[in-house]
Coordinates of C-alpha atoms in Angstrom, one line a residue:
Chain I
M1 CA -40.4 94.5 -3.2
D2 CA -37.1 92.8 -2.3
I3 CA -36.1 89.5 -3.8
I4 CA -34.3 87.1 -1.5
I5 CA -32.8 83.9 -3.0
Q6 CA -31.7 81.3 -0.6
N7 CA -29.6 78.2 -1.4
L8 CA -31.2 77.8 -4.8
T9 CA -30.3 74.5 -6.5
K10 CA -31.6 73.1 -9.7
R11 CA -30.5 69.6 -10.7
Y12 CA -30.7 68.3 -14.2
G13 CA -29.9 64.6 -14.1
S14 CA -26.5 64.5 -12.4
Q15 CA -25.6 68.0 -13.2
N16 CA -26.3 71.1 -11.1
A17 CA -27.4 73.8 -13.4
V18 CA -27.7 76.1 -10.5
D19 CA -25.6 75.2 -7.5
D20 CA -26.6 76.5 -4.1
I21 CA -26.7 80.2 -4.8
S22 CA -28.0 82.9 -2.5
F23 CA -28.3 86.6 -3.1
E24 CA -30.6 89.5 -2.4
V25 CA -31.9 92.3 -4.6
K26 CA -33.4 95.4 -3.0
T27 CA -36.1 97.7 -4.3
G28 CA -34.7 100.3 -6.6
E29 CA -31.7 98.2 -7.4
I30 CA -30.7 96.9 -10.9
V31 CA -28.7 93.8 -10.7
G32 CA -26.9 92.5 -13.8
F33 CA -26.4 88.8 -14.2
L34 CA -23.3 88.0 -16.1
G35 CA -21.9 84.7 -17.0
P36 CA -20.8 82.5 -19.9
N37 CA -23.3 80.5 -21.9
G38 CA -24.8 77.7 -19.8
A39 CA -23.7 79.2 -16.5
G40 CA -27.2 79.0 -15.1
K41 CA -28.4 82.6 -15.6
T42 CA -31.6 81.6 -17.5
T43 CA -32.3 78.7 -15.2
T44 CA -32.1 81.1 -12.2
M45 CA -34.5 83.5 -13.9
K46 CA -37.0 80.7 -14.8
I47 CA -37.0 79.7 -11.1
I48 CA -37.5 83.3 -9.9
T49 CA -40.5 83.7 -12.3
N50 CA -41.9 80.3 -11.1
F51 CA -41.7 78.7 -14.6
I52 CA -39.7 75.8 -13.2
A53 CA -39.4 74.7 -9.6
A54 CA -36.1 74.6 -7.8
T55 CA -34.7 71.3 -6.6
K56 CA -33.7 72.9 -3.3
G57 CA -33.9 76.3 -1.8
D58 CA -36.4 79.1 -2.1
V59 CA -37.2 82.4 -3.7
S60 CA -39.0 84.9 -1.6
I61 CA -40.4 88.1 -2.9
G62 CA -41.6 90.9 -0.5
G63 CA -41.4 88.5 2.4
K64 CA -43.6 85.8 0.7
S65 CA -42.3 82.5 -0.4
M66 CA -42.6 81.4 -4.0
K67 CA -43.5 77.9 -2.8
E68 CA -46.6 79.1 -1.0
D69 CA -47.9 82.2 -2.8
A70 CA -46.8 81.6 -6.4
E71 CA -50.0 82.7 -8.0
E72 CA -50.1 85.8 -6.0
L73 CA -46.4 86.7 -6.5
K74 CA -46.6 86.1 -10.2
K75 CA -48.8 89.2 -10.5
H76 CA -45.9 91.4 -9.3
I77 CA -43.4 90.1 -11.8
G78 CA -42.8 91.4 -15.3
Y79 CA -40.8 88.8 -17.3
L80 CA -39.1 88.9 -20.7
P81 CA -37.9 85.4 -21.4
E82 CA -34.8 84.5 -23.3
N83 CA -35.3 84.8 -27.1
N84 CA -38.5 86.8 -26.6
P85 CA -41.2 84.2 -27.3
I86 CA -44.2 85.9 -28.9
Y87 CA -47.4 85.1 -30.8
E88 CA -46.4 86.0 -34.4
D89 CA -49.7 86.1 -36.1
V90 CA -51.3 88.7 -33.8
P91 CA -51.5 92.5 -34.2
I92 CA -49.5 94.3 -31.5
M93 CA -52.5 96.0 -30.0
D94 CA -54.4 92.7 -29.6
Y95 CA -51.4 91.0 -28.2
L96 CA -50.9 93.6 -25.5
K97 CA -54.6 93.6 -24.8
F98 CA -54.5 89.8 -24.3
V99 CA -51.5 90.2 -21.8
A100 CA -53.2 93.1 -20.0
E101 CA -56.4 91.0 -19.5
L102 CA -54.4 88.1 -18.2
Q103 CA -52.6 90.4 -15.8
G104 CA -56.0 91.3 -14.4
I105 CA -56.0 95.0 -15.4
P106 CA -59.5 96.4 -15.2
K107 CA -61.1 96.5 -18.7
E108 CA -61.8 100.2 -18.7
K109 CA -58.1 101.0 -18.0
I110 CA -56.6 98.7 -20.6
P111 CA -56.7 101.1 -23.7
A112 CA -55.1 103.9 -21.8
R113 CA -52.5 101.6 -20.3
I114 CA -51.6 100.1 -23.7
K115 CA -51.3 103.6 -25.2
E116 CA -48.9 104.6 -22.4
I117 CA -46.7 101.6 -22.7
I118 CA -46.5 101.8 -26.5
K119 CA -45.2 105.3 -26.2
K120 CA -42.8 104.3 -23.5
V121 CA -41.1 101.6 -25.4
G122 CA -41.3 103.5 -28.7
L123 CA -43.7 101.4 -30.7
N124 CA -46.1 104.2 -31.6
D125 CA -45.4 104.2 -35.3
E126 CA -45.7 100.4 -35.7
K127 CA -48.7 99.8 -33.4
H128 CA -51.1 98.6 -36.2
K129 CA -48.7 96.0 -37.6
K130 CA -48.9 92.3 -36.9
I131 CA -46.0 91.0 -34.9
F132 CA -44.4 88.9 -37.7
E133 CA -44.1 92.1 -39.8
L134 CA -41.8 93.7 -37.2
S135 CA -38.0 93.7 -37.2
K136 CA -36.2 91.9 -34.4
G137 CA -35.6 95.2 -32.5
Y138 CA -39.3 96.1 -32.6
K139 CA -40.3 92.6 -31.5
Q140 CA -38.0 93.0 -28.6
R141 CA -39.8 96.2 -27.7
V142 CA -43.1 94.3 -27.8
G143 CA -41.6 91.8 -25.5
L144 CA -40.6 94.6 -23.1
A145 CA -44.1 96.1 -23.4
Q146 CA -45.8 92.9 -22.4
A147 CA -43.4 92.6 -19.4
L148 CA -44.2 96.2 -18.3
I149 CA -47.9 96.4 -19.1
H150 CA -49.2 95.7 -15.5
D151 CA -46.6 98.1 -14.0
P152 CA -44.9 95.3 -12.0
D153 CA -42.8 95.8 -8.9
I154 CA -40.2 93.3 -10.2
L155 CA -38.7 93.1 -13.6
I156 CA -36.8 90.0 -14.8
L157 CA -35.2 90.6 -18.2
D158 CA -33.3 87.8 -19.9
E159 CA -31.0 89.5 -22.4
P160 CA -33.2 92.5 -23.1
T161 CA -31.1 94.2 -25.7
T162 CA -30.3 91.3 -28.1
G163 CA -31.0 92.1 -31.7
L164 CA -31.3 95.8 -31.2
D165 CA -29.2 98.4 -33.1
P166 CA -27.0 100.7 -31.1
N167 CA -29.5 103.6 -31.0
Q168 CA -32.2 101.2 -29.8
I169 CA -29.8 99.7 -27.2
I170 CA -29.2 103.1 -25.7
E171 CA -32.9 103.9 -25.6
I172 CA -33.8 100.6 -24.0
R173 CA -31.0 101.0 -21.4
K174 CA -32.2 104.4 -20.6
L175 CA -35.7 103.0 -20.1
I176 CA -34.5 100.2 -17.9
R177 CA -32.4 102.6 -15.8
E178 CA -35.5 104.8 -15.3
L179 CA -37.7 101.9 -14.4
G180 CA -35.0 100.6 -12.0
K181 CA -35.4 103.7 -9.8
E182 CA -38.5 102.4 -8.2
K183 CA -38.6 98.7 -9.2
T184 CA -36.5 95.7 -8.5
V185 CA -34.7 94.7 -11.7
I186 CA -32.7 91.6 -12.5
L187 CA -31.3 91.5 -16.0
S188 CA -29.0 89.1 -17.7
T189 CA -26.6 89.8 -20.5
H190 CA -23.3 88.7 -21.9
I191 CA -22.5 92.2 -23.2
L192 CA -20.0 93.4 -20.6
P193 CA -20.2 97.2 -21.2
E194 CA -24.0 96.8 -20.9
V195 CA -23.9 95.7 -17.2
E196 CA -21.6 98.5 -16.4
A197 CA -23.9 100.9 -18.1
I198 CA -27.1 99.8 -16.5
A199 CA -26.6 97.8 -13.4
D200 CA -26.0 99.0 -9.9
R201 CA -24.5 95.7 -9.0
I202 CA -23.0 92.8 -10.9
L203 CA -23.4 89.2 -10.2
I204 CA -21.0 86.9 -12.1
I205 CA -22.2 83.4 -12.2
N206 CA -20.2 80.4 -13.5
K207 CA -21.1 76.7 -13.6
G208 CA -24.1 77.4 -11.4
K209 CA -22.2 79.3 -8.7
I210 CA -21.9 83.0 -7.9
V211 CA -18.2 83.8 -8.4
A212 CA -18.4 87.6 -7.9
N213 CA -21.0 90.0 -6.4
G214 CA -20.5 93.7 -6.2
T215 CA -20.3 97.0 -8.1
A216 CA -18.1 97.2 -11.2
E217 CA -15.7 99.2 -9.0
M218 CA -15.5 96.6 -6.3
L219 CA -14.9 93.9 -8.8
R220 CA -12.0 95.8 -10.3
N221 CA -10.4 96.3 -7.0
K222 CA -11.1 92.7 -6.0
A223 CA -9.4 91.2 -9.0
K224 CA -5.9 91.1 -7.8
S225 CA -3.7 92.4 -10.5
N226 CA -0.7 94.5 -11.1
E227 CA -0.6 98.1 -12.3
V228 CA -0.3 98.4 -16.1
I229 CA 0.9 101.7 -17.5
K230 CA 1.3 102.9 -21.0
V231 CA 4.3 105.2 -21.3
S232 CA 5.9 107.0 -24.3
I233 CA 9.4 108.2 -23.9
E234 CA 11.2 110.4 -26.3
G235 CA 14.8 111.6 -26.7
G236 CA 16.4 108.2 -26.6
D237 CA 17.1 105.2 -28.8
T238 CA 14.3 102.6 -28.7
N239 CA 16.4 99.7 -27.7
E240 CA 18.2 101.7 -25.1
V241 CA 15.0 102.9 -23.5
F242 CA 13.6 99.4 -23.6
N243 CA 16.5 97.9 -21.8
A244 CA 16.7 100.7 -19.3
L245 CA 13.0 100.2 -18.4
K246 CA 13.5 96.5 -18.1
K247 CA 16.2 97.0 -15.5
L248 CA 14.0 99.1 -13.2
A249 CA 13.3 97.4 -9.9
S250 CA 9.6 97.8 -9.9
V251 CA 9.0 96.6 -13.5
A252 CA 7.9 93.1 -14.1
T253 CA 7.4 93.1 -17.9
V254 CA 8.0 95.6 -20.7
D255 CA 6.2 95.3 -24.0
F256 CA 6.2 97.5 -27.1
A257 CA 2.8 99.3 -27.3
S258 CA 3.5 100.1 -31.0
R259 CA 6.2 99.5 -33.4
D260 CA 7.4 102.9 -34.6
N261 CA 7.6 105.1 -31.6
N262 CA 8.9 104.7 -28.1
S263 CA 5.6 103.6 -26.5
F264 CA 5.7 100.7 -24.0
H265 CA 3.3 98.8 -21.8
L266 CA 4.8 98.3 -18.4
E267 CA 3.4 95.9 -15.9
S268 CA 4.6 96.4 -12.3
K269 CA 5.6 93.8 -9.8
P270 CA 2.9 93.0 -7.2
D271 CA 2.0 95.9 -4.9
M272 CA 4.5 98.3 -6.5
S273 CA 4.1 101.3 -8.7
T274 CA 6.4 102.0 -11.6
K275 CA 5.6 105.6 -12.1
H276 CA 8.3 107.0 -9.7
D277 CA 11.1 104.9 -11.2
I278 CA 10.2 105.9 -14.7
F279 CA 10.3 109.5 -13.8
N280 CA 13.7 109.2 -12.1
L281 CA 15.1 107.2 -15.0
C282 CA 14.0 109.9 -17.5
V283 CA 15.5 112.7 -15.4
E284 CA 18.8 110.8 -15.1
Q285 CA 19.0 110.1 -18.9
K286 CA 17.5 113.5 -20.0
W287 CA 14.7 111.7 -21.8
F288 CA 11.2 113.2 -21.6
I289 CA 7.9 111.5 -21.0
S290 CA 5.3 112.4 -23.7
E291 CA 2.6 110.1 -22.4
L292 CA 1.9 108.3 -19.2
T293 CA -1.5 106.7 -18.8
P294 CA -2.7 103.9 -16.6
V295 CA -4.2 101.1 -18.5
E296 CA -7.4 100.3 -16.7
Q297 CA -8.2 96.7 -16.2
K298 CA -11.3 96.0 -18.2
L299 CA -14.3 94.1 -16.9
E300 CA -13.6 91.7 -19.7
D301 CA -10.4 90.7 -18.0
I302 CA -12.1 90.2 -14.6
F303 CA -14.8 88.2 -16.3
R304 CA -12.3 86.0 -18.0
E305 CA -10.3 85.6 -14.9
L306 CA -13.3 84.5 -12.9
T307 CA -14.9 82.2 -15.4
L308 CA -12.0 80.5 -17.2
N309 CA -11.0 77.7 -14.9
Chain B
M1 CA -63.0 81.6 -14.7
R2 CA -62.1 85.0 -16.1
T3 CA -58.6 83.8 -17.0
I4 CA -60.0 80.6 -18.6
W5 CA -62.3 82.8 -20.8
I6 CA -59.4 85.1 -21.8
I7 CA -57.4 82.1 -23.0
T8 CA -60.5 80.6 -24.7
K9 CA -61.0 83.9 -26.6
R10 CA -57.4 84.0 -27.7
E11 CA -57.7 80.4 -28.8
L12 CA -60.7 81.2 -30.9
H13 CA -59.0 84.2 -32.4
S14 CA -56.0 82.1 -33.4
Y15 CA -58.2 79.4 -35.0
F16 CA -60.1 82.0 -37.0
D17 CA -57.2 84.3 -37.8
S18 CA -55.1 81.4 -39.2
L19 CA -58.0 80.1 -41.3
I20 CA -57.8 76.7 -39.6
A21 CA -61.3 77.1 -38.3
Y22 CA -62.8 78.1 -41.6
V23 CA -61.1 75.3 -43.5
M24 CA -62.3 72.8 -40.9
I25 CA -65.9 74.1 -40.9
V26 CA -66.1 74.2 -44.6
L27 CA -64.7 70.7 -44.9
F28 CA -66.9 69.4 -42.2
L29 CA -70.0 70.9 -43.7
G30 CA -69.0 69.8 -47.2
F31 CA -68.3 66.1 -46.2
S32 CA -71.3 65.7 -44.0
G33 CA -73.6 67.6 -46.3
F34 CA -72.5 65.5 -49.3
F35 CA -73.1 62.2 -47.6
T36 CA -76.2 63.3 -45.7
W37 CA -78.1 64.7 -48.7
I38 CA -76.5 63.7 -51.9
Y39 CA -74.6 60.4 -51.9
G40 CA -74.8 56.9 -50.5
S41 CA -77.4 56.0 -48.0
D42 CA -78.5 59.6 -47.7
I43 CA -81.7 60.9 -46.1
F44 CA -83.8 60.5 -49.2
L45 CA -82.7 56.8 -49.6
V46 CA -83.5 56.1 -45.9
G47 CA -86.8 58.0 -46.4
Q48 CA -87.1 59.1 -42.8
A49 CA -87.1 62.7 -41.5
S50 CA -84.3 61.9 -39.2
L51 CA -80.7 63.1 -38.9
R52 CA -79.3 59.6 -38.1
T53 CA -77.4 59.6 -41.3
F54 CA -75.8 62.9 -40.5
F55 CA -74.8 61.7 -37.1
S56 CA -73.1 58.6 -38.3
I57 CA -71.1 60.6 -40.8
A58 CA -70.2 63.3 -38.3
Y59 CA -69.2 60.5 -36.0
W60 CA -66.4 59.8 -38.5
T61 CA -65.5 63.3 -39.8
L62 CA -65.1 64.7 -36.2
F63 CA -62.9 61.7 -35.4
F64 CA -60.4 63.0 -38.0
F65 CA -60.9 66.7 -37.7
I66 CA -60.6 67.0 -33.9
P67 CA -57.0 65.9 -33.8
A68 CA -56.2 68.3 -36.6
L69 CA -57.8 71.1 -34.5
T70 CA -56.1 70.2 -31.2
M71 CA -52.6 69.3 -32.5
K72 CA -51.5 72.8 -32.4
S73 CA -52.8 73.8 -29.0
L74 CA -49.9 73.0 -26.7
A75 CA -47.3 71.7 -29.1
E76 CA -46.9 75.1 -30.7
E77 CA -46.8 76.9 -27.4
K78 CA -44.1 74.6 -26.3
R79 CA -42.1 74.9 -29.5
S80 CA -42.2 78.7 -29.7
G81 CA -41.7 79.2 -26.0
T82 CA -44.9 81.1 -25.5
L83 CA -45.8 78.5 -22.9
E84 CA -43.3 80.1 -20.6
L85 CA -44.8 83.5 -21.3
L86 CA -48.3 82.2 -20.3
L87 CA -47.3 80.2 -17.2
T88 CA -45.3 83.0 -15.7
K89 CA -48.4 85.2 -15.9
P90 CA -51.0 84.7 -13.2
V91 CA -52.3 81.6 -15.1
S92 CA -52.3 78.1 -13.7
E93 CA -51.8 74.9 -15.7
W94 CA -55.4 74.0 -15.2
Q95 CA -56.7 77.4 -16.3
L96 CA -54.6 77.1 -19.5
I97 CA -55.8 73.6 -20.3
W98 CA -59.4 74.5 -19.7
G99 CA -59.1 77.6 -21.8
K100 CA -57.6 75.5 -24.7
F101 CA -60.3 72.9 -24.2
L102 CA -63.2 75.3 -24.4
G103 CA -61.7 77.1 -27.4
S104 CA -61.6 73.8 -29.4
L105 CA -65.0 72.7 -28.1
L106 CA -66.5 76.1 -29.2
V107 CA -65.1 75.6 -32.8
I108 CA -66.8 72.2 -32.9
G109 CA -69.9 73.8 -31.4
I110 CA -70.0 76.4 -34.2
A111 CA -69.5 73.8 -36.9
L112 CA -72.4 71.8 -35.5
A113 CA -74.6 74.9 -35.1
L114 CA -74.1 75.6 -38.8
T115 CA -76.1 72.4 -39.5
I116 CA -79.2 73.8 -37.9
P117 CA -80.6 74.4 -41.4
Y118 CA -80.7 70.6 -41.7
I119 CA -83.2 70.5 -38.8
I120 CA -85.3 73.3 -40.3
T121 CA -85.4 71.5 -43.7
L122 CA -86.3 68.1 -42.2
S123 CA -89.0 69.4 -39.9
S124 CA -90.6 71.1 -42.9
I125 CA -90.7 68.0 -45.0
G126 CA -91.7 65.3 -42.6
N127 CA -92.6 64.1 -39.2
F128 CA -89.5 65.2 -37.4
D129 CA -88.7 64.2 -33.8
L130 CA -86.8 67.2 -32.5
G131 CA -86.0 65.8 -29.1
A132 CA -84.3 62.6 -30.4
N133 CA -82.3 64.6 -32.9
L134 CA -81.1 67.1 -30.4
M135 CA -79.9 64.1 -28.4
G136 CA -77.8 63.2 -31.5
Y137 CA -76.2 66.6 -31.3
L138 CA -75.5 66.1 -27.6
G139 CA -73.9 62.8 -28.4
L140 CA -71.6 64.5 -31.0
L141 CA -70.7 67.2 -28.5
L142 CA -69.9 64.7 -25.8
M143 CA -67.8 62.6 -28.2
S144 CA -66.0 65.8 -29.3
A145 CA -65.2 66.7 -25.7
A146 CA -63.7 63.3 -25.2
Y147 CA -61.6 63.5 -28.3
I148 CA -60.5 67.1 -27.6
G149 CA -59.3 65.8 -24.2
I150 CA -57.2 63.2 -25.9
G151 CA -56.0 65.7 -28.6
I152 CA -54.9 68.2 -26.0
F153 CA -53.0 65.5 -24.1
T154 CA -51.1 64.3 -27.2
S155 CA -50.4 67.9 -28.0
S156 CA -48.9 68.4 -24.6
I157 CA -46.4 65.6 -25.0
S158 CA -44.7 66.8 -28.1
T159 CA -43.4 70.0 -29.7
N160 CA -44.2 68.5 -33.1
Q161 CA -47.8 69.0 -34.4
I162 CA -47.7 66.0 -36.7
V163 CA -46.7 63.8 -33.8
A164 CA -49.5 65.2 -31.8
F165 CA -52.0 64.7 -34.6
L166 CA -51.0 61.1 -35.3
S167 CA -50.8 60.0 -31.7
A168 CA -54.3 61.6 -31.1
L169 CA -55.6 59.5 -34.0
F170 CA -53.9 56.4 -32.6
V171 CA -55.3 56.8 -29.1
G172 CA -58.7 57.7 -30.6
L173 CA -58.7 54.7 -32.8
F174 CA -59.0 52.4 -29.7
F175 CA -62.1 54.1 -28.5
H176 CA -63.5 54.5 -32.0
I177 CA -63.1 50.9 -33.3
I178 CA -60.6 48.6 -31.6
F179 CA -62.4 48.2 -28.3
G180 CA -65.6 47.5 -30.2
V181 CA -64.0 44.8 -32.3
L182 CA -62.4 43.3 -29.2
A183 CA -65.7 43.3 -27.4
N184 CA -67.3 41.4 -30.3
N185 CA -64.6 38.8 -30.3
M186 CA -64.5 38.2 -26.6
S187 CA -67.1 36.9 -24.2
G188 CA -67.5 37.0 -20.5
S189 CA -66.4 39.9 -18.3
L190 CA -63.5 40.8 -20.6
G191 CA -65.9 41.3 -23.4
G192 CA -68.1 43.4 -21.1
I193 CA -65.2 45.6 -20.2
F194 CA -64.3 46.2 -23.8
S195 CA -67.9 46.8 -24.7
F196 CA -68.1 49.5 -22.0
L197 CA -64.9 51.1 -23.3
D198 CA -66.2 51.1 -26.9
L199 CA -67.2 54.7 -27.7
N200 CA -69.7 53.7 -30.4
T201 CA -71.9 51.9 -27.9
H202 CA -72.3 55.0 -25.8
F203 CA -72.7 57.3 -28.7
E204 CA -75.4 55.1 -30.3
S205 CA -77.4 54.9 -27.1
I206 CA -77.4 58.7 -26.8
A207 CA -78.1 59.2 -30.5
R208 CA -81.1 56.9 -30.2
G209 CA -82.5 59.4 -27.7
V210 CA -81.7 57.6 -24.4
L211 CA -79.8 59.8 -22.0
D212 CA -78.1 57.6 -19.5
T213 CA -75.7 58.9 -16.7
K214 CA -73.5 56.0 -17.5
D215 CA -72.8 57.4 -21.0
I216 CA -72.2 60.9 -19.8
I217 CA -69.8 59.6 -17.2
Y218 CA -68.0 57.6 -19.9
F219 CA -67.4 60.7 -22.1
A220 CA -66.6 63.0 -19.2
S221 CA -64.1 60.5 -17.8
I222 CA -62.2 60.3 -21.1
M223 CA -62.1 64.1 -21.3
F224 CA -61.0 64.5 -17.7
V225 CA -58.3 61.9 -17.9
G226 CA -57.0 63.6 -21.1
L227 CA -57.0 67.1 -19.5
Y228 CA -55.6 65.8 -16.2
M229 CA -52.7 64.1 -18.1
S230 CA -52.1 67.3 -20.0
V231 CA -51.7 69.2 -16.8
I232 CA -49.3 66.5 -15.5
S233 CA -47.4 66.6 -18.7
L234 CA -47.0 70.4 -18.4
A235 CA -45.9 70.2 -14.8
K236 CA -43.3 67.6 -15.8
R237 CA -40.9 70.4 -16.7
N238 CA -40.4 70.7 -12.9
M239 CA -39.2 67.1 -12.5
N240 CA -36.1 65.3 -13.6

């Protein structure tokens, strides 16, 4: 089921928490929602899951409008809200049974379904505990289990990996990627490597507006920036090399990469490459290059560039 | 209907798992048992095989216990965020509210059912009018339904259980006493209005064994208004 979001706006008082955003998510696609705190990620997710109504605009899922078929559409959504709200005083099995019943799973199929899902999210060893006895990571798994129990076509996950340890994070990411093959997944996070690791597409949202929409690759290319290279040059005096590099026509800035050897960070001038000039310089001076690596612009930098203004 | 029952079951589980229901039932039976059989103008002092004494005591104990029972229902769901979990499932606000309502009403029903030994005892020691006494139970149930309606509403406006408890008592106090006092102090049509609003008048008339549609409408209206306002209060998250 595809999700189409059109001109969604949510006003709180005089402030637009979500400001006229539109985007689509196709079946089999995982979209990562990225943005600083208070950017409108959670609000957008609450609107998609029909917990709160939009001030303007509409969400349509599988061609049906949320305004008209909310009760029907809700059956197709699995939702893990922010902070993973959960009934603490209930045994895991009872909790999942309660959710399965609410989702309308036929009674005779519930035990098998719970067994399957508990295995999938890795709760098998803990299944007889009450929820308050679980660590945060395991609670998060229960949250995921309740979102997945009715095998929904659409998964909305608000920060699914918070509170997990690195091993658990990798497991859960793997699970989400697997689920994303046949489902439509929207997940939010503020962990940048995470979106890169899971999402097919990244939406960066800031102050209620979408400021970037594309694959990690596309975002890198889009962010206009100059080439940065780390170069180590041996065979010459540090200051001499530094000054020579500075004089090169294509070099905008030179910086020491470390104190004790001749490693430098070179930033090129716009639309130029410094590699050729460096090579020529070294040939001329009989220095030799022991390292030459492009410093890739990180998603962090793109994120900062787009959201800090 | 299925959804409502699932929520009712969950509500009952949470009452009994957290001991609230047991404490409530024990206190209710303890209080009403003490005053019905042992102390004050008890059954032996009155000297009639009638549960009227019990009904007038339960009239007060339920008034205090029901807000304690309902204060958690929505306030806690709102505070912990599980309300979001419920309402993003195929559950409507009305289904949720009815489920909560029935859960609380069933706990009260269980508490009242545990006083059935009173009936058995009395019918064996005297000339016991079963019909009239069952009407007393009906009166208590109707009164409970009305107060649960109020309690669920006050629980829906706050995330704090104490606030929910105290406001339920405050609202309930009007129906329980204040309207009655006003009715006594005023004459004419105003007095008539207050006398109609007074819960005790309606309760007494049912407990006497007279079943009047007017009384049923009275209790049902309080309940419906309470539940309707709870739904509105939940839906308010959509407005600004």
